[in-house]
């Protein structure tokens, strides 16, 4: 099979690495790709995943059999609808159509969906920009901390959590008057849930069958001890010790299965990944958010543990026969430590020359580019250092060893990835 993988992050490098191991993989193209994916397949730097016509033309002229869509933005804009409509029924498209991607594209929709399907989540109310006064009055009636969420996609920056009422009111006014553009025309105000977060991933087919992938824990804040602003993710660990069998059973019965039933009840045939952002709230798993794609950097720890041919899974997904898939996970622990540019998630500089040891170690490239024989930094999140071990301690030691060996000006990383899970 010829594959076109869309995206350019660490998630896509990990996907390319896994797809390339498949016995079905013939040609692998990554658009636009990064310096890591260039070592595995053929990058197509000029192909922008948001230009659906150009993507379709590439699919046709390169006899692509399967398109895997990494990031959410093209999905929310409807790339899967377009490729399915014009690419022919044999084209495998991994990623939901617009009506499915709205689970991530609109927080207001996802809250209404969860409410209608009795899926455990934080209590909420939604307000539009013409309801500013009602929204401010509502804040007066609830207890802190205040969780404010822009309805639409805001590149991971659309959630604001405030402890003070005045600060919350100011943020709410800013959001409803256009701080995130169209994305914050509607704002969800949500009950604050205490607890440890974790992420669960499935691949599902149009008939509502699904396979469960390994779960993971992400570290979202820039600073040690979970301080400072949110980032795309500074590290990840899989498996998550507190997610035992009974917790996973509860996730399946109260969250995954009602979600799939809710989708089919609305006539939405969903083919692709669903990422459930969850919180362990006093032993009860609740949904913080849905995403219509895999996580980054979670993918960099779940795919190395997945003992199955990924393209086989995509073929079964396309046939609507995912119930036939046998999926097993390695019992090893996988950890990843993300190296980022100095200043991220605020302003940072690009084009710093990099030294990356040449070895078999799993360095998954995120924001990198390769020019005239040299790797350069090319983004906020630069490189994910993934390692496997029999214990979390062993895996983390190896990830940190890898992190130390890489060099670039301004290299920044958290030293406490996985510390909260040690010894458990
Ligand atoms: P989201 O983009 O919805 O995943 O939110 C970003 C982050 O904000 C989450 O990973 C949580 O750490 C935090 N968060 C979101 N909603 C809540 C909530 N209701 N209670 C507590 N923390 C939350
Ligand atoms: N790591 C969180 C995300 O991919 O949204």
Coordinates of C-alpha atoms and ligand atoms in Angstrom, one line a residue:
X1 CA 0.0 0.0 0.0
X2 CA 1.1 3.6 -0.6
X3 CA 0.4 5.8 2.3
X4 CA 0.1 9.6 2.7
X5 CA 0.5 10.8 6.3
X6 CA -0.5 14.4 7.0
X7 CA 1.3 16.5 9.7
X8 CA 4.7 17.5 10.9
X9 CA 5.0 16.8 14.6
X10 CA 6.4 14.1 17.0
X11 CA 3.1 12.3 16.7
X12 CA 3.6 12.0 12.9
X13 CA 7.2 10.9 13.2
X14 CA 6.0 8.1 15.6
X15 CA 3.1 7.2 13.2
X16 CA 5.6 7.1 10.3
X17 CA 8.0 4.9 12.3
X18 CA 5.1 2.5 13.1
X19 CA 3.6 2.5 9.6
X20 CA 7.0 1.8 8.1
X21 CA 7.2 -1.4 10.1
X22 CA 4.0 -2.8 8.4
X23 CA 4.3 -5.6 5.9
X24 CA 1.8 -3.8 3.9
X25 CA 3.8 -0.5 3.5
X26 CA 5.2 0.2 0.1
X27 CA 5.6 3.9 -0.3
X28 CA 5.2 6.3 2.6
X29 CA 4.9 10.1 2.0
X30 CA 4.6 12.6 4.8
X31 CA 3.2 16.1 4.2
X32 CA 4.8 18.4 5.1
X33 CA 6.9 16.2 7.5
X34 CA 10.0 17.1 9.5
X35 CA 13.7 16.0 9.6
X36 CA 12.8 12.8 11.4
X37 CA 10.1 11.7 9.0
X38 CA 12.5 12.4 6.1
X39 CA 14.7 9.5 7.4
X40 CA 11.7 7.1 7.1
X41 CA 9.7 8.1 4.0
X42 CA 9.5 10.9 1.5
X43 CA 8.6 14.3 2.8
X44 CA 6.4 16.5 0.7
X45 CA 7.2 19.9 2.2
X46 CA 5.1 21.9 -0.3
X47 CA 1.9 20.0 0.4
X48 CA -0.3 21.9 3.0
X49 CA -2.9 19.6 4.7
X50 CA -5.3 22.5 4.7
X51 CA -5.4 22.6 0.8
X52 CA -7.7 19.7 0.2
X53 CA -7.6 20.0 -3.6
X54 CA -3.9 19.7 -3.6
X55 CA -4.0 16.7 -1.2
X56 CA -6.5 15.0 -3.5
X57 CA -4.4 15.6 -6.5
X58 CA -1.4 14.2 -4.7
X59 CA -3.4 11.1 -3.7
X60 CA -4.4 10.5 -7.3
X61 CA -1.1 11.1 -9.0
X62 CA 0.8 9.0 -6.5
X63 CA -1.7 6.1 -6.3
X64 CA -2.2 6.5 -2.6
X65 CA -4.2 3.8 -0.9
X66 CA -4.5 5.2 2.6
X67 CA -4.4 8.8 4.0
X68 CA -3.7 9.2 7.7
X69 CA -4.6 12.6 9.1
X70 CA -2.5 13.5 12.1
X71 CA -3.7 16.9 13.3
X72 CA -7.2 18.1 14.1
X73 CA -7.4 21.3 12.0
X74 CA -7.9 19.6 8.6
X75 CA -10.4 17.1 10.1
X76 CA -12.5 19.8 11.7
X77 CA -12.5 21.7 8.4
X78 CA -13.7 18.5 6.6
X79 CA -10.7 16.9 4.8
X80 CA -12.1 13.4 5.4
X81 CA -15.4 14.3 3.8
X82 CA -13.6 15.7 0.8
X83 CA -11.3 12.8 0.3
X84 CA -14.1 10.3 0.7
X85 CA -16.2 12.2 -1.8
X86 CA -13.6 12.5 -4.5
X87 CA -11.0 9.9 -3.7
X88 CA -13.0 6.8 -4.5
X89 CA -14.5 4.2 -2.1
X90 CA -11.3 2.2 -2.0
X91 CA -9.3 5.0 -0.5
X92 CA -8.8 4.4 3.2
X93 CA -9.1 7.6 5.2
X94 CA -8.0 7.5 8.8
X95 CA -9.8 10.3 10.5
X96 CA -13.5 11.3 11.0
X97 CA -15.6 13.5 8.8
X98 CA -16.6 16.9 9.9
X99 CA -19.7 15.8 11.8
X100 CA -17.5 13.5 13.9
X101 CA -14.6 15.9 14.3
X102 CA -16.9 18.3 15.9
X103 CA -16.4 16.3 19.1
X104 CA -13.1 18.2 19.3
X105 CA -14.1 21.2 17.1
X106 CA -16.8 22.5 19.5
X107 CA -16.6 22.2 23.3
X108 CA -20.2 23.3 23.5
X109 CA -21.3 20.5 21.2
X110 CA -19.2 17.9 23.1
X111 CA -20.8 19.0 26.4
X112 CA -24.3 18.7 25.0
X113 CA -23.4 15.3 23.5
X114 CA -22.1 14.0 26.8
X115 CA -25.1 15.3 28.6
X116 CA -27.5 13.7 26.1
X117 CA -25.7 10.4 26.4
X118 CA -25.2 10.4 30.2
X119 CA -21.4 10.4 29.9
X120 CA -19.7 11.5 33.2
X121 CA -18.2 15.0 32.8
X122 CA -18.0 18.3 34.7
X123 CA -21.3 20.3 35.1
X124 CA -21.3 23.3 32.7
X125 CA -23.2 26.2 31.1
X126 CA -22.5 27.8 27.7
X127 CA -22.8 31.5 26.8
X128 CA -22.5 33.4 23.5
X129 CA -21.1 36.9 23.0
X130 CA -24.6 38.4 23.3
X131 CA -25.0 36.8 26.8
X132 CA -22.0 38.5 28.5
X133 CA -24.1 39.8 31.3
X134 CA -25.7 36.4 32.0
X135 CA -22.3 34.8 31.9
X136 CA -20.8 37.3 34.4
X137 CA -23.8 36.8 36.7
X138 CA -23.4 33.0 36.5
X139 CA -19.8 33.3 37.7
X140 CA -21.1 35.1 40.8
X141 CA -23.2 31.9 41.6
X142 CA -20.4 29.3 41.4
X143 CA -17.4 28.5 43.5
X144 CA -13.7 28.8 42.4
X145 CA -11.6 27.7 40.6
X146 CA -13.4 28.9 37.5
X147 CA -12.8 26.9 34.3
X148 CA -13.4 28.9 31.1
X149 CA -13.2 27.2 27.7
X150 CA -13.4 28.7 24.2
X151 CA -15.8 26.7 22.2
X152 CA -13.7 26.3 19.0
X153 CA -10.1 25.2 18.2
X154 CA -7.6 27.6 19.8
X155 CA -4.3 25.6 19.4
X156 CA -4.5 24.2 22.9
X157 CA -4.7 27.7 24.5
X158 CA -8.4 28.0 24.7
X159 CA -8.8 26.9 28.4
X160 CA -8.3 29.4 31.2
X161 CA -8.5 28.4 34.8
X162 CA -8.8 31.3 37.4
X163 CA -8.8 31.2 41.1
X164 CA -10.1 34.8 41.6
X165 CA -13.6 35.9 40.7
X166 CA -12.4 39.3 39.3
X167 CA -9.7 37.6 37.2
X168 CA -12.3 35.1 35.9
X169 CA -14.7 37.9 34.9
X170 CA -11.9 39.8 33.1
X171 CA -10.9 36.7 31.2
X172 CA -14.5 35.9 30.4
X173 CA -15.1 39.4 29.0
X174 CA -12.0 39.2 26.9
X175 CA -12.9 35.8 25.5
X176 CA -16.5 36.7 24.6
X177 CA -15.3 39.9 23.0
X178 CA -13.0 38.0 20.6
X179 CA -9.7 37.1 22.4
X180 CA -9.5 33.8 20.4
X181 CA -11.4 35.2 17.4
X182 CA -14.3 33.1 16.2
X183 CA -13.2 30.2 18.5
X184 CA -14.4 32.1 21.6
X185 CA -17.8 33.5 20.3
X186 CA -19.2 30.9 22.6
X187 CA -17.6 30.1 26.0
X188 CA -18.2 27.0 28.2
X189 CA -18.0 27.7 31.9
X190 CA -17.3 24.4 33.7
X191 CA -17.2 22.9 37.2
X192 CA -13.6 22.4 38.3
X193 CA -12.7 18.7 38.8
X194 CA -10.0 17.6 41.1
X195 CA -8.0 14.5 40.2
X196 CA -5.2 13.0 38.1
X197 CA -5.5 13.2 34.4
X198 CA -4.9 10.4 31.9
X199 CA -5.6 9.8 28.2
X200 CA -7.3 6.8 26.6
X201 CA -7.3 6.2 22.8
X202 CA -9.4 4.0 20.5
X203 CA -9.5 3.3 16.8
X204 CA -13.1 2.9 15.7
X205 CA -14.9 1.8 12.4
X206 CA -18.1 3.0 10.9
X207 CA -20.0 0.1 12.5
X208 CA -19.0 1.2 16.0
X209 CA -16.4 -1.6 16.6
X210 CA -13.3 -0.4 18.3
X211 CA -9.9 -1.4 19.5
X212 CA -8.4 0.0 22.7
X213 CA -4.8 1.4 22.5
X214 CA -2.5 1.8 25.4
X215 CA -3.4 4.6 27.8
X216 CA -1.0 7.4 28.7
X217 CA -0.4 10.3 31.0
X218 CA 0.7 13.7 29.6
X219 CA 2.5 16.5 31.4
X220 CA 0.9 19.7 30.0
X221 CA 2.4 22.6 32.0
X222 CA 5.8 24.1 31.0
X223 CA 7.2 24.1 34.6
X224 CA 8.2 21.4 37.1
X225 CA 5.5 20.5 39.6
X226 CA 2.8 21.3 37.0
X227 CA 3.4 25.1 37.1
X228 CA 3.3 27.8 34.5
X229 CA 1.3 28.0 31.3
X230 CA -0.1 25.0 29.3
X231 CA 1.9 23.6 26.4
X232 CA 1.1 21.0 23.8
X233 CA 2.7 18.5 26.2
X234 CA 6.2 18.2 27.8
X235 CA 6.4 14.4 28.3
X236 CA 4.3 11.3 28.6
X237 CA 4.2 7.9 30.3
X238 CA 2.4 4.7 29.3
X239 CA 1.0 2.6 31.0
X240 CA -0.5 4.7 33.8
X241 CA -0.2 2.8 37.1
X242 CA -3.5 4.1 38.7
X243 CA -5.5 3.0 35.6
X244 CA -6.1 -0.5 36.7
X245 CA -8.5 -3.1 35.2
X246 CA -11.5 -1.9 37.1
X247 CA -10.8 1.8 36.1
X248 CA -10.5 0.7 32.4
X249 CA -13.7 -1.3 32.6
X250 CA -15.5 1.8 33.9
X251 CA -13.9 3.8 31.1
X252 CA -15.2 1.3 28.5
X253 CA -18.7 1.0 30.0
X254 CA -19.4 4.6 31.0
X255 CA -17.4 6.6 28.5
X256 CA -16.2 4.7 25.3
X257 CA -19.3 2.6 24.6
X258 CA -21.9 5.4 25.3
X259 CA -19.8 7.7 23.1
X260 CA -19.9 5.2 20.2
X261 CA -23.6 4.6 20.8
X262 CA -24.2 8.4 20.9
X263 CA -22.4 8.9 17.6
X264 CA -24.3 6.1 15.8
X265 CA -27.6 7.4 17.3
X266 CA -26.9 10.7 15.6
X267 CA -26.1 8.9 12.3
X268 CA -22.4 9.8 12.5
X269 CA -20.3 7.1 11.1
X270 CA -16.9 7.7 12.6
X271 CA -13.7 6.1 11.2
X272 CA -10.5 7.1 13.0
X273 CA -9.0 7.7 16.4
X274 CA -10.9 9.1 19.4
X275 CA -8.7 10.5 22.2
X276 CA -10.6 10.7 25.5
X277 CA -9.0 13.2 27.9
X278 CA -10.0 11.9 31.3
X279 CA -9.7 12.7 34.9
X280 CA -9.8 10.3 37.8
X281 CA -12.2 12.1 40.1
X282 CA -12.3 10.2 43.3
X283 CA -12.1 6.9 41.6
X284 CA -14.7 7.8 38.9
X285 CA -13.4 8.5 35.4
X286 CA -14.9 11.7 33.9
X287 CA -14.3 13.3 30.5
X288 CA -12.4 16.6 30.3
X289 CA -12.3 16.7 26.5
X290 CA -12.6 14.7 23.3
X291 CA -10.1 14.9 20.5
X292 CA -10.6 13.5 17.0
X293 CA -7.0 12.4 16.6
X294 CA -4.1 10.9 18.5
X295 CA -2.3 12.9 21.2
X296 CA 1.1 14.5 21.0
X297 CA 3.4 13.4 22.9
X298 CA 1.1 10.5 23.9
X299 CA 1.6 8.8 20.5
X300 CA 5.3 8.8 21.1
X301 CA 4.7 6.4 24.1
X302 CA 1.7 4.4 23.0
X303 CA 2.9 3.3 19.5
X304 CA 6.2 1.8 20.8
X305 CA 4.1 -0.4 23.1
X306 CA 1.6 -1.5 20.5
X307 CA 2.2 -5.0 19.2
X308 CA 0.1 -5.0 16.1
X309 CA 0.5 -4.0 12.5
X310 CA -1.0 -0.5 12.2
X311 CA -1.9 -0.8 8.5
X312 CA -3.7 -4.1 9.2
X313 CA -5.8 -2.1 11.7
X314 CA -6.5 0.6 9.2
X315 CA -7.6 -2.0 6.6
X316 CA -9.9 -3.6 9.1
X317 CA -11.3 -0.2 10.0
X318 CA -12.1 0.5 6.4
X319 CA -13.8 -2.9 6.1
X320 CA -15.9 -2.2 9.2
X321 CA -14.4 -5.3 10.8
X322 CA -12.3 -4.0 13.7
X323 CA -13.8 -6.7 15.9
X324 CA -11.5 -9.1 14.0
X325 CA -8.4 -7.3 15.2
X326 CA -6.2 -8.8 17.8
X327 CA -4.4 -6.0 19.7
X328 CA -1.7 -6.6 22.4
X329 CA 0.5 -4.2 24.2
X330 CA 4.1 -4.7 25.4
X331 CA 4.2 -4.9 29.3
X332 CA 7.2 -2.5 29.1
X333 CA 6.9 1.1 30.3
X334 CA 7.4 3.7 27.7
X335 CA 8.4 7.3 28.6
X336 CA 9.1 10.4 26.6
X337 CA 10.7 13.6 27.6
X338 CA 10.1 16.6 25.2
X339 CA 12.9 19.0 24.4
X340 CA 11.6 22.4 23.7
X341 CA 12.9 25.8 22.5
X342 CA 13.8 28.4 25.2
X343 CA 10.7 30.7 25.7
X344 CA 8.1 28.1 24.6
X345 CA 5.1 28.3 24.9
X346 CA 5.7 32.0 24.5
X347 CA 8.0 33.5 21.9
X348 CA 11.0 31.4 20.9
X349 CA 13.7 31.4 18.2
X350 CA 14.0 28.8 15.4
X351 CA 16.9 27.7 13.2
X352 CA 19.3 26.6 16.0
X353 CA 21.7 23.9 14.7
X354 CA 21.2 20.6 16.5
X355 CA 23.4 17.7 17.5
X356 CA 21.4 14.4 17.8
X357 CA 23.4 11.2 18.4
X358 CA 23.1 8.7 15.6
X359 CA 21.8 5.6 17.3
X360 CA 18.8 3.3 17.3
X361 CA 17.3 5.3 20.2
X362 CA 13.8 6.5 19.6
X363 CA 14.3 10.2 19.0
X364 CA 10.9 11.4 17.6
X365 CA 11.4 14.7 15.8
X366 CA 8.7 17.4 16.4
X367 CA 9.8 20.9 15.3
X368 CA 13.0 20.1 13.3
X369 CA 14.1 20.7 9.8
X370 CA 17.1 19.3 7.8
X371 CA 19.1 21.7 5.6
X372 CA 22.4 20.9 3.9
X373 CA 23.2 17.9 6.1
X374 CA 22.3 19.6 9.4
X375 CA 19.3 19.3 11.7
X376 CA 17.9 22.7 12.9
X377 CA 15.2 23.5 15.4
X378 CA 12.0 24.6 13.7
X379 CA 9.3 24.9 16.4
X380 CA 8.5 25.2 20.1
X381 CA 8.5 21.5 20.8
X382 CA 11.6 20.1 19.1
X383 CA 12.4 16.5 19.9
X384 CA 10.7 13.7 22.0
X385 CA 13.2 11.3 23.7
X386 CA 11.3 8.0 24.0
X387 CA 12.6 4.9 25.8
X388 CA 11.2 1.6 27.0
X389 CA 12.1 -0.2 30.2
X390 CA 10.8 -2.9 32.5
X391 CA 10.0 -0.2 35.1
X392 CA 9.2 3.4 35.0
X393 CA 12.5 4.3 36.6
X394 CA 14.4 2.4 34.0
X395 CA 12.5 4.0 31.1
X396 CA 12.9 7.5 32.5
X397 CA 16.6 7.0 33.2
X398 CA 17.0 6.1 29.5
X399 CA 14.8 9.0 28.3
X400 CA 16.8 11.5 30.4
X401 CA 20.1 10.1 29.2
X402 CA 18.9 10.6 25.6
X403 CA 17.8 14.2 26.5
X404 CA 21.3 15.0 27.8
X405 CA 23.0 13.8 24.7
X406 CA 21.1 16.1 22.4
X407 CA 22.5 19.6 21.9
X408 CA 21.0 22.8 20.7
X409 CA 21.0 26.4 22.0
X410 CA 18.2 27.0 24.5
X411 CA 17.4 23.3 25.0
X412 CA 14.7 23.2 27.7
X413 CA 12.9 20.2 29.4
X414 CA 11.1 19.2 32.5
X415 CA 13.1 17.2 35.0
X416 CA 10.1 15.7 36.7
X417 CA 8.3 13.7 34.0
X418 CA 6.8 10.6 35.6
X419 CA 7.9 11.5 39.2
X420 CA 4.4 11.4 40.5
X421 CA 4.0 7.8 39.2
X422 CA 7.2 6.4 40.7
X423 CA 7.0 3.5 43.0
X424 CA 3.3 3.0 42.3
Ligands
LIG1 P1 -8.7 20.8 27.6 O1 -8.1 21.6 26.5 O2 -10.2 20.8 27.7 O3 -8.0 19.5 27.7 O4 -8.2 21.5 29.0 C1 -6.8 21.8 29.2 C2 -6.4 21.5 30.6 O5 -7.2 22.3 31.5 C3 -6.8 20.0 30.9 O6 -5.8 19.1 30.5 C4 -6.9 20.1 32.4 O7 -5.6 20.1 33.0 C5 -7.5 21.5 32.6 N1 -9.0 21.3 32.8 C6 -9.9 21.4 31.8 N2 -11.1 21.3 32.2 C7 -11.0 21.1 33.6 C8 -12.0 20.9 34.6 N3 -13.3 20.8 34.4 N4 -11.5 20.7 35.9 C9 -10.2 20.7 36.1 N5 -9.2 21.0 35.2 C10 -9.7 21.1 33.9
LIG2 N1 -1.1 16.1 24.5 C1 -2.3 16.6 24.3 C2 -2.9 16.7 23.0 O1 -2.4 16.1 22.0 O2 -3.9 17.3 22.8

